[in-house]
JSON list of C-alpha atoms in Angstrom, two decimals:
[
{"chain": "A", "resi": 1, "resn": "UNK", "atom": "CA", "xyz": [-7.36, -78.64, -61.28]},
{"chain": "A", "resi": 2, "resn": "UNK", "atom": "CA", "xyz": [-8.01, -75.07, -60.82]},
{"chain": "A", "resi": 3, "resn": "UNK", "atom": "CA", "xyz": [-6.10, -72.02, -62.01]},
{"chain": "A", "resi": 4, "resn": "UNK", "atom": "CA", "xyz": [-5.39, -69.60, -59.45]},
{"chain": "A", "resi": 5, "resn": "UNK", "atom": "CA", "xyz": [-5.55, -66.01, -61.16]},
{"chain": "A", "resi": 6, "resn": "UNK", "atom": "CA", "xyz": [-3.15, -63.29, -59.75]},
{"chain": "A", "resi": 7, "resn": "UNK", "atom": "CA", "xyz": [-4.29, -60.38, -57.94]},
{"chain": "A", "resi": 8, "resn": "UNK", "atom": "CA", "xyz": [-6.76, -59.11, -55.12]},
{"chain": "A", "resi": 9, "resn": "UNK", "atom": "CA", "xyz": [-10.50, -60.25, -54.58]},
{"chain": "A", "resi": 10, "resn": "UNK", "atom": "CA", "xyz": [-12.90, -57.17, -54.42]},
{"chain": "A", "resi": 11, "resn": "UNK", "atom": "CA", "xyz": [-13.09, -57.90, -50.51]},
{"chain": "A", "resi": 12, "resn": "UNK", "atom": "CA", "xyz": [-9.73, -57.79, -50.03]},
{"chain": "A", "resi": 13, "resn": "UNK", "atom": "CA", "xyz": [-9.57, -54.49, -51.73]},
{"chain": "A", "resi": 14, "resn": "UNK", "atom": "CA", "xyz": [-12.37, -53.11, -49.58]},
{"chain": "A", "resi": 15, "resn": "UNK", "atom": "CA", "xyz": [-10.62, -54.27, -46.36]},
{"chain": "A", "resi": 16, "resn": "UNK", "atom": "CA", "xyz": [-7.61, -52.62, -47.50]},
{"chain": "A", "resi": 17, "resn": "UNK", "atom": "CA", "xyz": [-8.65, -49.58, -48.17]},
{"chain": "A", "resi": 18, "resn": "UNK", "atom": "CA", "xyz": [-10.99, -49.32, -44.76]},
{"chain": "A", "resi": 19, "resn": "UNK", "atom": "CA", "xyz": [-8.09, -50.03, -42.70]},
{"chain": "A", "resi": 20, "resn": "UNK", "atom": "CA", "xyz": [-6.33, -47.37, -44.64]},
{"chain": "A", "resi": 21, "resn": "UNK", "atom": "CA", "xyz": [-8.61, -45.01, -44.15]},
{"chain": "A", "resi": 22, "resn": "UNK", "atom": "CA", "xyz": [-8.79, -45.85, -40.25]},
{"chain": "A", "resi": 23, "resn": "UNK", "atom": "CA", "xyz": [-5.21, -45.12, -40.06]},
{"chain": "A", "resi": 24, "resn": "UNK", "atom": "CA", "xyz": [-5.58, -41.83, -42.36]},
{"chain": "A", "resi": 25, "resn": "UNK", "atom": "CA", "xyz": [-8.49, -40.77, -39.77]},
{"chain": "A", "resi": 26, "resn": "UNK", "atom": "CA", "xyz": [-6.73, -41.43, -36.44]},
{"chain": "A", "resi": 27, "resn": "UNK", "atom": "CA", "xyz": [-3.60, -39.47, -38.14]},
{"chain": "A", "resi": 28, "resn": "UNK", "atom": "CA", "xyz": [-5.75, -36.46, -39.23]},
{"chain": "A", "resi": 29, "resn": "UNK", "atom": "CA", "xyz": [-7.45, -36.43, -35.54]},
{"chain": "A", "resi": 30, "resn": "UNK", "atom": "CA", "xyz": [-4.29, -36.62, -34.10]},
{"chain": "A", "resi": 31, "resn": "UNK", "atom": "CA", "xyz": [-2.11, -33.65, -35.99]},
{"chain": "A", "resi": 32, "resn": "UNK", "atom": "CA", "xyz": [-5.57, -31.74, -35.32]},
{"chain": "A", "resi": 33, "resn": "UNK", "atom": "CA", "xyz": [-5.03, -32.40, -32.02]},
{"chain": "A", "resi": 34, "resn": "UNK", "atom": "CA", "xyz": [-1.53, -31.62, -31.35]},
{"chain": "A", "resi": 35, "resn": "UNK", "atom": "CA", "xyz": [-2.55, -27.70, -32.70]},
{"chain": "A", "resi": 36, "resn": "UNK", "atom": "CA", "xyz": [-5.30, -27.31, -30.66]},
{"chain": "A", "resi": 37, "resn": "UNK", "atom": "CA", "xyz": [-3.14, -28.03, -28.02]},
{"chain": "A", "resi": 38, "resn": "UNK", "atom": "CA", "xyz": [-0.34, -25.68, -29.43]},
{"chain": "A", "resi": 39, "resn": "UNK", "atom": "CA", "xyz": [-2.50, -23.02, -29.42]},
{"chain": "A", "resi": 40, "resn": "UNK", "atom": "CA", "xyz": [-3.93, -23.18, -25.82]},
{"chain": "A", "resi": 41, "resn": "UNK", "atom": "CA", "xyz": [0.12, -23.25, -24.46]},
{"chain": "A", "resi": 42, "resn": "UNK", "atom": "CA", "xyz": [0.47, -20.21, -26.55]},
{"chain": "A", "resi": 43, "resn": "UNK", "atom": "CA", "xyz": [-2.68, -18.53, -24.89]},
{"chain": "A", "resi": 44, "resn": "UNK", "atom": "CA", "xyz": [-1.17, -19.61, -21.45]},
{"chain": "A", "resi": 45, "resn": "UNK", "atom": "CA", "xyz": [2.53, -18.49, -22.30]},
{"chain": "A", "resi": 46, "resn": "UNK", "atom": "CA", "xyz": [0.83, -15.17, -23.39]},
{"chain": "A", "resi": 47, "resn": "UNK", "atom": "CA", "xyz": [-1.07, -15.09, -19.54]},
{"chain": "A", "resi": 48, "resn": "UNK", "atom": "CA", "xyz": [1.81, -15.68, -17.92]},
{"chain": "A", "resi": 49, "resn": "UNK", "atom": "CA", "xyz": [4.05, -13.16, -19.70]},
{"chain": "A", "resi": 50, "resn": "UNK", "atom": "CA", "xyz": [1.16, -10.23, -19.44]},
{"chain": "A", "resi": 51, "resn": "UNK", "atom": "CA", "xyz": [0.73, -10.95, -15.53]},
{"chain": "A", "resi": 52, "resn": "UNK", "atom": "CA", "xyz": [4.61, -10.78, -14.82]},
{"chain": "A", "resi": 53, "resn": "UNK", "atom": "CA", "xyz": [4.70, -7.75, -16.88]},
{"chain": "A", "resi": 54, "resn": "UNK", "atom": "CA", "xyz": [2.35, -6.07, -15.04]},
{"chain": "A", "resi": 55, "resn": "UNK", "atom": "CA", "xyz": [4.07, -7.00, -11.39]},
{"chain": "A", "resi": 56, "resn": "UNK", "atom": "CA", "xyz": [7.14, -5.88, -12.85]},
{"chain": "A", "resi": 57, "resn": "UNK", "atom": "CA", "xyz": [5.70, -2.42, -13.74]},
{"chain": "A", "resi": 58, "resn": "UNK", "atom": "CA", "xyz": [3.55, -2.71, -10.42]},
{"chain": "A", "resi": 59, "resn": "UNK", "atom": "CA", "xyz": [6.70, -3.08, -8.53]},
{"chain": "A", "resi": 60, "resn": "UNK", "atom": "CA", "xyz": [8.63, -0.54, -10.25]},
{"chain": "A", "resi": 61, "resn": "UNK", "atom": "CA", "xyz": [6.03, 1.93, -9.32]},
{"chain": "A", "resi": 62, "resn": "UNK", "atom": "CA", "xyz": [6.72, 1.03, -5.77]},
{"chain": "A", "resi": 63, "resn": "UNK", "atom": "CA", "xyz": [10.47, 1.28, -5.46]},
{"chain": "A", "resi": 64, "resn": "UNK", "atom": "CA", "xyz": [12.62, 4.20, -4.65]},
{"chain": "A", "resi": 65, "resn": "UNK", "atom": "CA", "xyz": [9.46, 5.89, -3.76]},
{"chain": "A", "resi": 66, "resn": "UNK", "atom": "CA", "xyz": [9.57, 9.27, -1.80]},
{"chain": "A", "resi": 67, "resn": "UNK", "atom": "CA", "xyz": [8.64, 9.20, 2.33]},
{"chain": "A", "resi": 68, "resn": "UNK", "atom": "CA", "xyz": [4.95, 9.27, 2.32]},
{"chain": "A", "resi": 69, "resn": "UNK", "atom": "CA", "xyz": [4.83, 8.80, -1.34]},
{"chain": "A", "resi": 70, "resn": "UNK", "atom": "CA", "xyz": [2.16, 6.13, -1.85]},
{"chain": "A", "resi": 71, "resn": "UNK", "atom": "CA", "xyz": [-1.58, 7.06, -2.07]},
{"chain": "A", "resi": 72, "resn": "UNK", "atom": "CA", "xyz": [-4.11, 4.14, -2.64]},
{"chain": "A", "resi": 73, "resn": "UNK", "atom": "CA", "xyz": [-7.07, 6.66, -4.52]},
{"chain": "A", "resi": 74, "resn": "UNK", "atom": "CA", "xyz": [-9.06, 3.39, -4.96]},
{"chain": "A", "resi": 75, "resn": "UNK", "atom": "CA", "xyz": [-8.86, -0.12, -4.52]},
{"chain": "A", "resi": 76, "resn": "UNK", "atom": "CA", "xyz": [-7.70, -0.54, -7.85]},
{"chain": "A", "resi": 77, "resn": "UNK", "atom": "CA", "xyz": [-5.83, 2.57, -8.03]},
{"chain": "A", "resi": 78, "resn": "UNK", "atom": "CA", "xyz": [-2.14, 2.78, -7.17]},
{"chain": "A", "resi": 79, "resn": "UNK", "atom": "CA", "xyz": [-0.30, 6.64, -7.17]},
{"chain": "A", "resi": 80, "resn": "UNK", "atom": "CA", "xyz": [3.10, 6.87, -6.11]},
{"chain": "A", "resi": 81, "resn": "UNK", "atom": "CA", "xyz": [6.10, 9.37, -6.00]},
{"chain": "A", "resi": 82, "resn": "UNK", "atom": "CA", "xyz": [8.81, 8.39, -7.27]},
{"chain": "A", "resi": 83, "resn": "UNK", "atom": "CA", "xyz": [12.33, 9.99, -6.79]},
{"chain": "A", "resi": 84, "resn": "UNK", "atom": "CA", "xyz": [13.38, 11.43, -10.02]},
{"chain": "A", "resi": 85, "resn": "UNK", "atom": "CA", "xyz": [10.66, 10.46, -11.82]},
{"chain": "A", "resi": 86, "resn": "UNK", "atom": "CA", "xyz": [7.56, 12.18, -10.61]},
{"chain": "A", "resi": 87, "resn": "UNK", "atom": "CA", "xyz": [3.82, 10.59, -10.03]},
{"chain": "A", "resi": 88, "resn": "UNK", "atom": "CA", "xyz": [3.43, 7.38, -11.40]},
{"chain": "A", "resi": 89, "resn": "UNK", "atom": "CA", "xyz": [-0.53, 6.22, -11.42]},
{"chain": "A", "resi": 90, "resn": "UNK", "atom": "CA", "xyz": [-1.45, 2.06, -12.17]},
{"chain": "A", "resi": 91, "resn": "UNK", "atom": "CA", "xyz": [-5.03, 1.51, -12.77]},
{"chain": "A", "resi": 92, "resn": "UNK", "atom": "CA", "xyz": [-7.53, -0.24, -15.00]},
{"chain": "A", "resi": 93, "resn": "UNK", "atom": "CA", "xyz": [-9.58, 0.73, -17.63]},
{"chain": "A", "resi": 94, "resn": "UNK", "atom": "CA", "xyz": [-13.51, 0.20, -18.30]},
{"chain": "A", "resi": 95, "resn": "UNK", "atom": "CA", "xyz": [-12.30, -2.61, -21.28]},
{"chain": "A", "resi": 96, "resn": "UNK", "atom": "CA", "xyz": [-10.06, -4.56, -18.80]},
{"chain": "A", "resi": 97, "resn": "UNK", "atom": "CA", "xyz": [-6.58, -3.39, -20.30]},
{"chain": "A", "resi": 98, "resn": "UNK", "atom": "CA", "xyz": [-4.18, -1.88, -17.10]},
{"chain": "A", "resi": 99, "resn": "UNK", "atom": "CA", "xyz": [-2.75, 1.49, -17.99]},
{"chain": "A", "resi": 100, "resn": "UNK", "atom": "CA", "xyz": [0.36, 3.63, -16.42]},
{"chain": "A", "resi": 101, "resn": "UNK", "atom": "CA", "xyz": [0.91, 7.31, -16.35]},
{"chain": "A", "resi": 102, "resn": "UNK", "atom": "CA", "xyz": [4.38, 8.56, -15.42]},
{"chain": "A", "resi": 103, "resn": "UNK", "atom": "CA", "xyz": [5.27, 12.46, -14.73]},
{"chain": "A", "resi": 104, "resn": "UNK", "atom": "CA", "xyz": [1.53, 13.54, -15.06]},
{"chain": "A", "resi": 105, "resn": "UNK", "atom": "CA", "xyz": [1.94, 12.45, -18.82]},
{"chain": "A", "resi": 106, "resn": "UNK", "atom": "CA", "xyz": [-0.74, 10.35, -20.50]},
{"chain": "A", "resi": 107, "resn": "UNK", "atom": "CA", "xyz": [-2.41, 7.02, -19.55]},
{"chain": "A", "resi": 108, "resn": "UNK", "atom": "CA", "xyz": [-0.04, 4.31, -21.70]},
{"chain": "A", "resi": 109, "resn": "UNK", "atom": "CA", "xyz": [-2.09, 0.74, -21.89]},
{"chain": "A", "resi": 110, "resn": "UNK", "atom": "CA", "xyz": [0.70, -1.60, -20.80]},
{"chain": "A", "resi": 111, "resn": "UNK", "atom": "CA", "xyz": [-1.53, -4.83, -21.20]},
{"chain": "A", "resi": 112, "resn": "UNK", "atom": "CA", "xyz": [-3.02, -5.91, -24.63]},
{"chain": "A", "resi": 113, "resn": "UNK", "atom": "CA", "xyz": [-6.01, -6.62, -26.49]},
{"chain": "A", "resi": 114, "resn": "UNK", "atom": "CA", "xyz": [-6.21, -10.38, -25.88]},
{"chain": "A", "resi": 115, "resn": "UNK", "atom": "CA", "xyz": [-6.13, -10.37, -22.27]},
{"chain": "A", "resi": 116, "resn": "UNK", "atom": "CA", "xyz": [-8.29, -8.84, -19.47]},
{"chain": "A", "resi": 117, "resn": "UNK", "atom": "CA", "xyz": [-7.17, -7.59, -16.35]},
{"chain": "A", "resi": 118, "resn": "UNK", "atom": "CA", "xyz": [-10.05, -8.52, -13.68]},
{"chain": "A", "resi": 119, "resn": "UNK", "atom": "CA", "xyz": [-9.93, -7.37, -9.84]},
{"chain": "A", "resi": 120, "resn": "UNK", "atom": "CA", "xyz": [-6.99, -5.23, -9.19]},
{"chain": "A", "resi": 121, "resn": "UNK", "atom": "CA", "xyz": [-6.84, -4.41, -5.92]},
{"chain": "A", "resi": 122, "resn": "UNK", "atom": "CA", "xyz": [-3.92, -2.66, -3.61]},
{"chain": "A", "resi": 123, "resn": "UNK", "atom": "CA", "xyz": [-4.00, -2.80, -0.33]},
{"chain": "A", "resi": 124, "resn": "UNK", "atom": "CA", "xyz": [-1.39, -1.18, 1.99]},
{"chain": "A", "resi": 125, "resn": "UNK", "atom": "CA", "xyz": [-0.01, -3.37, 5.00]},
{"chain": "A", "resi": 126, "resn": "UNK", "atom": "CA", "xyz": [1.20, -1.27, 8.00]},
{"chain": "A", "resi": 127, "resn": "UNK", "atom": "CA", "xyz": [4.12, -2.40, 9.94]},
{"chain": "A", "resi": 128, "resn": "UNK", "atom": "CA", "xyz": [4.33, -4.81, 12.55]},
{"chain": "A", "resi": 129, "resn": "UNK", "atom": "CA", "xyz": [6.56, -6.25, 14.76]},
{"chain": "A", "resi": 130, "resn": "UNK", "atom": "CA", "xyz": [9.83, -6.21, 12.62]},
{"chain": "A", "resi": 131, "resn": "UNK", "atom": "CA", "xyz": [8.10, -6.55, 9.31]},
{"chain": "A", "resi": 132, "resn": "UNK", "atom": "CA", "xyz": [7.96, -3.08, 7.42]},
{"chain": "A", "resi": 133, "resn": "UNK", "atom": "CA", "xyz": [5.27, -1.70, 5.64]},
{"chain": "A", "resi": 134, "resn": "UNK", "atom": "CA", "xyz": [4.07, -3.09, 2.52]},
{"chain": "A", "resi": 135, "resn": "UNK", "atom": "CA", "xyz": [1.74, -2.85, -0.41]},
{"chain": "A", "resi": 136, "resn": "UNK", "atom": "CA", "xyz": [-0.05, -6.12, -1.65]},
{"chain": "A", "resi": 137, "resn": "UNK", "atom": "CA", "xyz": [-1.37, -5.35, -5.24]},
{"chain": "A", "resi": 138, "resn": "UNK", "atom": "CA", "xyz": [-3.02, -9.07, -6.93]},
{"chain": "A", "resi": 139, "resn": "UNK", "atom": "CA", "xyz": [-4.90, -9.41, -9.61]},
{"chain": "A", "resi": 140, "resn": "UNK", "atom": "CA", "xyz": [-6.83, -11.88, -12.18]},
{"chain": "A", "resi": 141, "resn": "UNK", "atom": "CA", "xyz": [-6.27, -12.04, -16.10]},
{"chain": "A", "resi": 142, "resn": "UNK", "atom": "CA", "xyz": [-8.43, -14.12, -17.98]},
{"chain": "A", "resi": 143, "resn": "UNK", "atom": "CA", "xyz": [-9.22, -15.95, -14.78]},
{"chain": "A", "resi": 144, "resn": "UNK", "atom": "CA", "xyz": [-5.23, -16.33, -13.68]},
{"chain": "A", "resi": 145, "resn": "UNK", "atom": "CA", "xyz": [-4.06, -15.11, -10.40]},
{"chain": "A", "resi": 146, "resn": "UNK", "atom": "CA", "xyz": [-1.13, -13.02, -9.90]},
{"chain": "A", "resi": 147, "resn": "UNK", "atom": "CA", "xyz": [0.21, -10.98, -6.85]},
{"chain": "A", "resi": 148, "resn": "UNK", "atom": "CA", "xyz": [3.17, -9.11, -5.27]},
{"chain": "A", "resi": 149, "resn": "UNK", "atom": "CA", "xyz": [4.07, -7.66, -1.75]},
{"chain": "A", "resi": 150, "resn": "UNK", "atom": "CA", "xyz": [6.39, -5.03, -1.95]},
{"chain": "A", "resi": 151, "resn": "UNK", "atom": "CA", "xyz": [8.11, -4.11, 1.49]},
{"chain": "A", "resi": 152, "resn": "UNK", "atom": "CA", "xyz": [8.85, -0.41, 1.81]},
{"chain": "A", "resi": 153, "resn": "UNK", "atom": "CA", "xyz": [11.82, -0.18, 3.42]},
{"chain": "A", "resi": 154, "resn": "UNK", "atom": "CA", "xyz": [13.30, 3.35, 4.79]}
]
């Protein structure tokens, strides 16, 4: 007869613990994973929220503006007068940042640092038909596309 000894064999032990560290591997990849991920929804969210906040201030600029009020000085240059407020000027900067100046007042950057506004351009849309005249401003940051059409109506 033969005694059977409690315990593990070496190779059991060395199966064990490779299938452990499998598991611990494909957890660590995983989790490592899941934050890269986090942190590219975060760059979009951030994208998103810079592009609508610059169509909101873009189509500020063009309501309640005075007959006659709206100069394009460049493609990517957007003056207006606005009732009760004064000149209001939307451009873009040499480092990609979009600026506003209200009243004659100083250039304010109204984007930030970790995005890049790329190919502003304004173009005015004369009337037709029944449509009324417009301005179509778009625009790229970081490679996203944003625009807005703002009907100026009398």
């Amino acid at each position: 007869m033969s005694k059977r000894k409690n315990g593990f064999t070496i190779i059991e032990l060395l199966v064990y613990i490779a299938i452990l560290a499998f598991l611990i591997g494909g957890g660590v990849a995983s989790a490592f994973a899941v934050l890269d991920f986090s942190e590219q929804n975060k760059a979009d969210i951030n994208i998103q929220a810079e592009g609508q906040f610059l169509v909101r201030k873009i189509e500020w600029a063009l309501t309640d503006v005075a007959p006659g009020g709206i100069t394009i000085l460049a493609p990517g240059v957007l003056e207006t007068q606005k009732n009760g407020v004064g000149t209001v000027v939307i451009d873009v900067d040499a480092s990609g940042r979009a600026r506003i100046s209200v009243a004659g007042g100083s250039q304010l950057e109204i984007t930030n640092d970790r995005v890049q506004v790329q190919n502003l351009l304004f173009d005015h849309i004369p009337p037709a038909g029944t449509k009324p005249e417009a301005i179509h401003a778009i625009f790229d940051i970081n490679g996203v596309n944003f625009s807005t059409t703002r009907y100026l109506r009398k």
